[in-house]
Coordinates of C-alpha atoms in Angstrom, one line a residue:
M1 CA 0.0 0.1 0.0
M2 CA 1.7 3.4 -1.1
E3 CA 1.4 6.0 1.2
S4 CA -1.2 9.0 1.0
P5 CA 0.8 11.6 -0.8
L6 CA 0.9 15.4 -0.4
V7 CA -0.9 17.6 -2.3
P8 CA 2.5 18.4 -4.8
H9 CA 3.6 22.1 -5.3
T10 CA 5.9 21.4 -7.5
Q11 CA 6.7 19.3 -10.5
I12 CA 9.2 17.6 -8.4
D13 CA 6.4 16.6 -5.7
F14 CA 4.3 15.5 -8.4
N15 CA 6.8 13.4 -10.0
E16 CA 8.1 11.8 -6.8
N17 CA 4.8 11.0 -5.6
L18 CA 4.0 9.4 -9.2
L19 CA 7.0 6.9 -9.0
R20 CA 5.2 5.8 -5.2
F21 CA 2.4 5.1 -7.2
L22 CA 3.8 3.2 -10.2
Q23 CA 6.2 1.3 -8.3
A24 CA 3.0 -0.1 -5.7
S25 CA 0.7 -0.7 -8.7
P26 CA 2.1 -3.4 -10.2
T27 CA -1.5 -4.7 -11.8
P28 CA -4.9 -2.6 -12.6
F29 CA -6.1 -4.7 -8.8
H30 CA -2.7 -2.8 -6.8
A31 CA -3.7 0.7 -9.3
A32 CA -7.8 0.3 -8.2
K33 CA -6.8 -0.1 -4.8
N34 CA -4.4 2.4 -4.8
L35 CA -6.7 4.7 -6.0
A36 CA -9.5 4.3 -3.5
D37 CA -7.1 4.5 -1.1
Q38 CA -6.5 7.7 -1.4
L39 CA -9.8 8.7 -2.7
S40 CA -11.0 7.4 1.1
R41 CA -7.9 9.1 2.8
A42 CA -9.2 12.6 1.0
G43 CA -13.1 12.0 2.3
F44 CA -14.4 10.3 -0.4
T45 CA -17.3 8.2 0.4
Q46 CA -17.4 4.2 -0.8
L47 CA -20.6 3.0 -3.2
Q48 CA -21.5 -0.7 -3.7
E49 CA -23.1 -1.7 -6.9
G50 CA -25.3 -3.9 -5.0
D51 CA -26.8 -1.1 -2.4
A52 CA -29.8 1.8 -3.0
W53 CA -27.5 5.5 -3.7
S54 CA -28.5 8.5 -2.2
L55 CA -26.3 11.1 -3.6
K56 CA -26.1 14.5 -2.9
P57 CA -25.0 18.0 -4.3
G58 CA -22.1 18.6 -2.6
G59 CA -21.0 14.6 -1.4
R60 CA -17.7 12.7 -3.3
Y61 CA -18.2 9.2 -4.2
W62 CA -16.4 6.5 -5.7
L63 CA -17.0 2.4 -6.6
T64 CA -15.1 -0.2 -8.1
R65 CA -16.1 -3.0 -10.6
N66 CA -14.3 -6.6 -10.8
D67 CA -11.2 -4.8 -8.3
S68 CA -9.8 -3.4 -11.3
S69 CA -12.2 -0.3 -12.7
I70 CA -13.1 2.7 -10.5
I71 CA -15.3 5.4 -11.0
A72 CA -14.6 8.6 -8.3
F73 CA -17.3 12.0 -9.1
I74 CA -17.8 15.0 -7.0
Y75 CA -21.1 16.0 -7.1
G76 CA -21.0 19.6 -7.6
Y77 CA -23.4 22.2 -6.3
S78 CA -24.6 23.8 -9.6
P79 CA -27.4 21.8 -11.3
L80 CA -25.8 18.9 -13.9
V81 CA -28.4 19.9 -16.3
E82 CA -26.9 23.5 -16.6
S83 CA -23.8 22.9 -15.7
G84 CA -22.7 19.5 -17.1
I85 CA -20.0 16.5 -15.8
R86 CA -16.2 17.2 -16.5
M87 CA -15.1 13.9 -17.4
L88 CA -11.6 12.1 -17.4
G89 CA -10.8 9.0 -18.5
A90 CA -8.4 6.6 -18.5
H91 CA -7.2 2.8 -18.9
T92 CA -5.6 0.9 -15.5
D93 CA -4.3 -2.5 -17.9
S94 CA -1.1 -3.0 -19.7
P95 CA 0.6 -5.4 -21.7
C96 CA 2.2 -7.7 -19.4
L97 CA 2.5 -11.6 -19.0
K98 CA 0.0 -13.6 -17.4
V99 CA 0.0 -17.0 -15.3
K100 CA -1.7 -19.7 -16.9
P101 CA -4.8 -21.5 -14.7
R102 CA -2.5 -25.0 -15.6
A103 CA 1.4 -23.4 -15.0
E104 CA 3.3 -25.7 -13.6
L105 CA 6.4 -26.9 -16.1
N106 CA 9.1 -29.4 -15.0
R107 CA 11.7 -29.5 -17.6
R108 CA 14.8 -30.9 -17.8
G109 CA 15.3 -29.9 -13.4
Y110 CA 14.2 -26.6 -13.9
F111 CA 10.3 -25.7 -12.3
Q112 CA 9.0 -22.9 -14.8
L113 CA 5.5 -21.5 -15.4
G114 CA 3.4 -21.4 -18.5
V115 CA 2.3 -17.4 -19.7
E116 CA -0.2 -15.6 -21.7
V117 CA 0.7 -12.9 -23.7
Y118 CA -2.0 -9.7 -22.3
G119 CA -2.3 -7.4 -25.1
G120 CA 0.4 -5.5 -27.7
A121 CA 3.1 -6.1 -25.7
L122 CA 6.4 -5.9 -26.6
L123 CA 8.4 -9.4 -26.0
A124 CA 12.1 -8.9 -26.6
P125 CA 12.6 -6.9 -23.8
W126 CA 11.5 -8.9 -20.9
Y127 CA 14.5 -11.4 -21.4
D128 CA 16.8 -11.5 -18.6
R129 CA 14.9 -9.2 -16.7
D130 CA 14.3 -9.6 -12.1
L131 CA 10.1 -10.9 -12.5
S132 CA 8.5 -10.6 -9.5
M133 CA 4.2 -11.6 -9.9
A134 CA 1.7 -9.9 -8.6
G135 CA -2.5 -10.0 -8.9
R136 CA -5.8 -11.5 -6.9
V137 CA -6.1 -14.6 -5.7
T138 CA -9.8 -16.4 -5.0
Y139 CA -9.7 -18.8 -2.5
C140 CA -12.1 -20.5 -0.1
D141 CA -12.1 -19.7 3.9
E142 CA -12.4 -21.9 6.2
Q143 CA -16.2 -21.4 6.8
G144 CA -16.6 -22.2 3.0
N145 CA -16.6 -18.8 2.0
I146 CA -15.0 -17.6 -1.1
T147 CA -12.8 -14.7 -0.9
S148 CA -11.0 -12.5 -3.3
E149 CA -7.4 -11.2 -1.6
L150 CA -4.6 -8.9 -3.1
I151 CA -0.5 -10.5 -3.5
D152 CA 1.8 -9.4 -4.4
F153 CA 5.4 -11.3 -4.3
G154 CA 7.3 -8.1 -4.0
R155 CA 10.9 -9.0 -4.8
P156 CA 12.6 -11.1 -7.5
I157 CA 11.3 -15.1 -8.4
A158 CA 11.3 -15.5 -12.0
I159 CA 13.6 -14.1 -15.2
I160 CA 13.3 -15.3 -19.0
P161 CA 17.1 -15.8 -19.8
S162 CA 18.1 -15.0 -23.1
L163 CA 19.5 -17.4 -25.7
A164 CA 23.0 -17.3 -26.4
I165 CA 24.6 -15.7 -29.3
H166 CA 26.8 -18.8 -29.7
L167 CA 23.5 -20.7 -30.2
D168 CA 21.8 -18.3 -32.3
R169 CA 24.2 -16.3 -34.2
D170 CA 21.0 -14.7 -36.2
A171 CA 19.5 -13.5 -33.1
N172 CA 20.6 -9.8 -33.4
N173 CA 19.6 -9.8 -37.7
A174 CA 16.0 -11.8 -37.5
R175 CA 15.1 -13.2 -34.8
S176 CA 11.2 -14.3 -34.0
I177 CA 10.4 -14.8 -30.7
N178 CA 6.8 -17.8 -30.2
P179 CA 5.3 -16.2 -27.1
Q180 CA 4.4 -20.1 -26.5
K181 CA 8.4 -21.7 -26.1
D182 CA 10.5 -18.2 -26.3
I183 CA 8.9 -16.4 -23.4
V184 CA 8.7 -19.3 -20.4
P185 CA 9.7 -17.7 -17.6
L186 CA 12.3 -19.8 -15.3
V187 CA 11.0 -19.5 -11.5
L188 CA 12.9 -22.7 -9.5
Q189 CA 15.6 -25.6 -9.5
L190 CA 13.8 -28.9 -9.2
P191 CA 14.9 -30.7 -6.3
A192 CA 18.1 -34.1 -7.4
D193 CA 16.4 -36.3 -5.6
D194 CA 13.4 -35.3 -7.6
S195 CA 11.7 -34.3 -4.4
P196 CA 8.2 -33.5 -5.3
V197 CA 7.6 -29.6 -5.2
P198 CA 4.6 -27.4 -4.5
G199 CA 1.6 -26.8 -7.0
F200 CA 1.8 -22.9 -7.7
R201 CA -2.1 -22.4 -5.9
E202 CA 0.2 -23.7 -2.6
L203 CA 3.0 -21.5 -3.7
L204 CA 0.3 -18.4 -3.7
Q205 CA -1.4 -19.7 -0.2
A206 CA 1.9 -20.1 1.4
E207 CA 3.0 -16.4 0.4
L208 CA -0.2 -14.7 0.8
Q209 CA 0.1 -16.3 4.5
R210 CA 3.4 -14.9 4.3
S211 CA 2.2 -11.9 3.8
N212 CA -0.6 -12.0 6.6
P213 CA -0.7 -14.7 8.9
S214 CA -4.1 -14.6 10.1
L215 CA -5.9 -14.9 6.4
A216 CA -7.9 -18.9 7.2
I217 CA -7.2 -20.1 3.5
K218 CA -8.6 -23.5 3.3
Q219 CA -8.0 -23.8 -0.7
V220 CA -6.7 -21.5 -3.3
L221 CA -9.3 -21.8 -6.6
D222 CA -8.2 -19.1 -8.9
Y223 CA -6.0 -16.2 -9.6
E224 CA -5.0 -13.8 -11.8
I225 CA -1.2 -13.2 -11.5
S226 CA 1.0 -10.9 -13.6
L227 CA 4.6 -10.6 -13.8
Y228 CA 6.4 -7.5 -13.8
D229 CA 10.1 -5.7 -14.2
T230 CA 11.2 -5.4 -10.1
Q231 CA 13.4 -2.2 -11.3
P232 CA 11.8 1.0 -9.4
P233 CA 10.4 3.6 -11.8
A234 CA 13.1 6.6 -11.3
L235 CA 13.7 10.3 -13.3
T236 CA 16.3 9.4 -15.8
G237 CA 18.9 11.7 -18.0
L238 CA 22.0 14.0 -16.9
Q239 CA 18.9 16.4 -15.5
N240 CA 16.6 14.1 -14.5
D241 CA 14.7 14.9 -18.2
F242 CA 12.6 11.4 -18.2
I243 CA 10.6 9.2 -16.3
S244 CA 11.6 5.6 -16.3
S245 CA 9.2 2.5 -15.7
A246 CA 6.9 -0.3 -16.7
R247 CA 3.5 0.9 -17.3
L248 CA 3.6 4.7 -17.6
D249 CA 0.7 3.7 -20.1
N250 CA -1.6 4.0 -18.6
L251 CA -0.6 4.5 -15.0
L252 CA 0.6 8.2 -16.1
S253 CA -3.1 8.8 -17.0
C254 CA -4.3 7.6 -14.4
F255 CA -2.8 9.2 -11.4
I256 CA -2.9 12.6 -12.9
G257 CA -6.7 12.9 -13.3
L258 CA -7.1 11.2 -9.2
Q259 CA -4.0 14.3 -8.5
A260 CA -7.0 16.7 -10.3
L261 CA -10.0 15.6 -9.1
L262 CA -7.9 15.7 -5.7
N263 CA -7.5 19.4 -6.3
A264 CA -11.2 19.8 -8.4
D265 CA -13.8 21.8 -6.2
N266 CA -17.6 21.3 -5.6
K267 CA -19.2 23.7 -7.8
V268 CA -19.9 21.8 -10.7
S269 CA -19.6 18.3 -11.1
S270 CA -16.5 15.9 -11.6
L271 CA -16.0 12.7 -12.9
L272 CA -13.2 10.5 -13.3
I273 CA -13.2 6.6 -15.0
C274 CA -10.1 4.2 -14.8
T275 CA -11.0 1.2 -17.1
D276 CA -9.4 -2.4 -16.8
H277 CA -8.6 -4.4 -20.7
E278 CA -8.4 -1.4 -22.2
E279 CA -4.9 -2.9 -24.0
I280 CA -7.8 -5.6 -25.1
G281 CA -10.4 -3.8 -26.9
S282 CA -11.8 -2.9 -23.2
A283 CA -15.1 -5.6 -23.6
S284 CA -16.1 -6.7 -20.3
C285 CA -18.2 -5.8 -17.9
C286 CA -15.4 -3.3 -16.0
G287 CA -14.2 -2.2 -19.0
A288 CA -14.5 1.6 -21.6
K289 CA -16.8 -1.1 -23.9
G290 CA -19.2 -2.3 -21.1
P291 CA -21.9 -0.7 -19.2
M292 CA -20.4 0.6 -16.1
L293 CA -20.5 4.4 -16.7
Q294 CA -23.7 4.0 -18.6
H295 CA -25.1 2.7 -15.8
F296 CA -23.1 5.2 -13.1
L297 CA -24.8 7.8 -15.4
E298 CA -28.4 6.3 -15.1
R299 CA -28.3 5.9 -11.5
L300 CA -27.0 9.3 -10.8
L301 CA -29.8 10.8 -13.8
P302 CA -32.1 8.3 -14.1
D303 CA -34.8 10.5 -15.9
T304 CA -33.9 9.9 -19.5
E305 CA -34.2 13.5 -21.3
T306 CA -32.6 15.3 -18.1
R307 CA -29.6 12.6 -18.6
V308 CA -29.4 13.9 -22.3
R309 CA -29.6 16.9 -21.8
T310 CA -26.7 16.7 -19.0
I311 CA -24.6 14.6 -21.5
E312 CA -24.9 17.2 -24.2
R313 CA -23.3 20.1 -21.6
S314 CA -20.7 17.5 -20.7
M315 CA -17.1 16.8 -22.0
M316 CA -14.5 13.9 -21.6
I317 CA -11.2 14.0 -21.8
S318 CA -9.7 10.5 -22.8
A319 CA -5.7 11.0 -21.5
D320 CA -3.8 8.1 -23.1
N321 CA 0.0 8.0 -23.6
A322 CA 0.5 9.1 -27.3
H323 CA 3.8 8.2 -29.5
G324 CA 6.9 10.7 -29.4
I325 CA 9.0 11.3 -31.7
H326 CA 12.1 8.8 -31.8
P327 CA 15.3 10.4 -32.8
N328 CA 16.5 6.6 -33.8
F329 CA 13.6 6.2 -36.0
M330 CA 11.7 9.2 -37.0
D331 CA 10.6 8.0 -40.6
K332 CA 7.7 6.5 -38.2
H333 CA 6.6 9.9 -38.4
D334 CA 4.4 12.2 -40.3
E335 CA 7.0 14.8 -40.8
N336 CA 4.3 17.8 -39.2
H337 CA 3.4 15.6 -36.9
G338 CA 6.0 14.4 -34.2
P339 CA 5.6 15.0 -30.8
L340 CA 8.5 15.6 -28.5
L341 CA 9.2 15.0 -24.9
N342 CA 9.1 17.7 -22.8
R343 CA 6.9 19.9 -24.8
G344 CA 3.7 19.8 -23.6
P345 CA 0.3 17.3 -23.6
V346 CA -0.7 15.5 -27.6
I347 CA -4.2 16.6 -28.7
K348 CA -4.6 12.7 -30.9
I349 CA -6.0 13.2 -34.2
N350 CA -7.6 10.3 -36.8
A351 CA -9.7 11.0 -39.5
N352 CA -11.9 7.1 -39.8
Q353 CA -12.4 7.9 -35.3
R354 CA -9.4 6.1 -33.6
Y355 CA -9.7 9.1 -31.9
A356 CA -12.3 10.8 -30.6
T357 CA -11.1 14.5 -31.1
T358 CA -13.5 17.0 -33.1
S359 CA -12.3 20.9 -34.5
E360 CA -14.8 21.5 -30.6
T361 CA -12.8 19.5 -28.1
S362 CA -9.6 20.2 -29.1
A363 CA -10.5 23.8 -29.6
F364 CA -11.5 23.7 -25.5
F365 CA -8.2 21.8 -25.0
R366 CA -5.9 24.3 -26.4
L367 CA -7.5 27.7 -24.8
L368 CA -7.5 25.7 -21.5
C369 CA -3.9 24.8 -22.3
N370 CA -3.6 28.3 -23.4
Q371 CA -5.1 29.4 -20.3
V372 CA -2.6 27.7 -17.6
N373 CA 1.0 28.9 -20.1
V374 CA 0.9 25.1 -21.0
P375 CA 2.5 24.0 -24.8
V376 CA 0.5 21.5 -26.5
Q377 CA 1.0 19.3 -29.1
S378 CA -0.6 16.8 -32.0
F379 CA -0.3 13.9 -33.1
V380 CA -1.4 11.7 -36.6
A381 CA 0.0 8.7 -37.6
R382 CA 1.7 8.6 -40.7
T383 CA -1.3 7.9 -43.8
D384 CA 0.5 4.4 -44.9
M385 CA 0.6 3.3 -40.9
G386 CA -2.5 2.1 -39.1
C387 CA -2.9 4.3 -35.6
G388 CA -4.3 2.2 -32.2
S389 CA -7.2 3.7 -30.5
T390 CA -7.8 4.7 -27.2
I391 CA -11.2 4.5 -24.7
G392 CA -12.5 8.2 -26.2
P393 CA -14.0 7.0 -29.4
I394 CA -15.7 3.9 -27.1
V395 CA -17.3 6.1 -24.1
A396 CA -18.1 8.6 -27.0
S397 CA -20.0 5.8 -29.0
E398 CA -21.4 4.2 -25.5
V399 CA -22.7 7.7 -23.7
G400 CA -22.3 10.4 -26.3
V401 CA -20.2 12.6 -24.8
K402 CA -18.3 14.9 -26.4
T403 CA -14.1 13.4 -26.5
I404 CA -10.9 15.0 -27.0
D405 CA -8.2 12.1 -27.1
V406 CA -4.7 13.8 -25.3
G407 CA -2.0 11.5 -24.1
V408 CA 2.0 12.0 -22.7
P409 CA 4.1 11.9 -25.8
T410 CA 6.1 8.2 -24.7
F411 CA 8.8 6.0 -26.6
A412 CA 9.0 2.7 -25.8
M413 CA 5.3 2.5 -25.7
H414 CA 4.1 -1.6 -24.8
S415 CA 7.9 -2.1 -23.6
I416 CA 8.7 -3.5 -20.2
R417 CA 9.3 -0.4 -19.1
E418 CA 8.6 3.1 -20.9
L419 CA 10.0 6.0 -21.6
A420 CA 8.0 9.6 -20.9
G421 CA 9.2 13.4 -20.4
A422 CA 9.6 14.3 -16.8
A423 CA 7.8 18.1 -17.7
D424 CA 5.4 16.7 -19.6
S425 CA 3.5 14.6 -16.5
W426 CA 3.4 18.1 -14.3
Y427 CA 1.8 20.0 -17.8
L428 CA -0.9 17.8 -18.0
Y429 CA -1.4 17.9 -14.6
Q430 CA -2.2 21.3 -14.7
V431 CA -4.4 21.2 -17.6
A432 CA -6.7 18.6 -16.0
K433 CA -6.8 20.7 -12.9
A434 CA -8.1 23.8 -14.6
F435 CA -10.6 21.5 -16.2
F436 CA -11.7 20.5 -13.0
T437 CA -11.1 23.8 -10.8
Y438 CA -12.1 26.8 -12.7
P439 CA -15.8 27.3 -12.7
N440 CA -15.4 29.8 -15.8
A441 CA -13.9 26.8 -17.5
P442 CA -14.4 27.6 -21.9
L443 CA -16.3 24.6 -21.4
A444 CA -19.7 25.9 -21.4
R445 CA -19.2 28.8 -23.7
V446 CA -16.9 27.0 -26.4
V447 CA -18.0 23.4 -26.5
I448 CA -21.6 23.8 -25.5
A449 CA -22.6 27.0 -26.7
Q450 CA -26.4 26.1 -27.7

């Protein structure tokens, strides 16, 4: 569990808190819990989806779904149908390796784990890293109840060794990676006398009870476990110009959204949503393509006409990392749209609506950046290359809210370790804070002018 950070007053404070959050959030489950813990300490009230709600202006609330997606909401005093809701969305998941249900592999004296690739992971950087494991374990307790607990081994317990260059002379030229047989973590040397070793579920139970001896675990029934790099996040570069870490895509945006919301006032209504499963299409009960946000808005505003009018006066900032122009691969970018690190957040545009940005939402964001003296850039993919997507088009099409896609420029996206600018996190935070804070921000008079 990470400690509650102080309200950041400088870029250094902000990034130090960000590094702590990244380190404490190896999986979407841990990220959602850390977000929830900070909200609770800030006076937000937890809502249970199975309970009746009585939401009131001036209230601050949060709820989770699947322990991996979270909504936080400030119910402003201004009537919703007049002010709308200012929304910021991000996602809690990142590409990684997930342990299979029957994971145990005993081969040539070594205990290994079968894993499945989650999302569009860049696989080569996973070799020769000190890996740990974390996630959620579901078990039956001594009373027959099914309970779930988060687990984090927190120490190096696995590694995927490279094949020596002597045995693969083409490794630097034309090597492909087979995810079934080439990315198999090594966990344990088997005893020479062939004595039995615990199964993976037994290892999980032992670790849970080691970290919390009071748990009465009768049997581990199932798990969702991911591997992660134990190298801690860091400020990198001769002058600490960069942030180097796993899961910058997209925990960086989750953290920015949280800190901005914690500094919001209660004059207008503000909402943060961080969903799971974006990296695999968002099609789940807790993904952006699922009904989580829609259910919340329906319960907040049961009357259809009032809800539609409120959504018409609302806006969503979809915050997800953008591709910074790589100095070694400049030809991978459109020559007029290559964002630079530490030069401000990026407005992401795609003519085919892979990003949800429109001229109205882009104009609003640019004006807001001008108001807080933050530089702003734009990204358009090369016309002859494919373009990724975000939760932005999904929320825009499912909810009907006007949306802009923005993000911090990043190198090595979907690698086990990504790189962003140390100034850009602070820049985007300033804009997000203004979005949630200024009662007379240009949202009402530019984007929703009637």
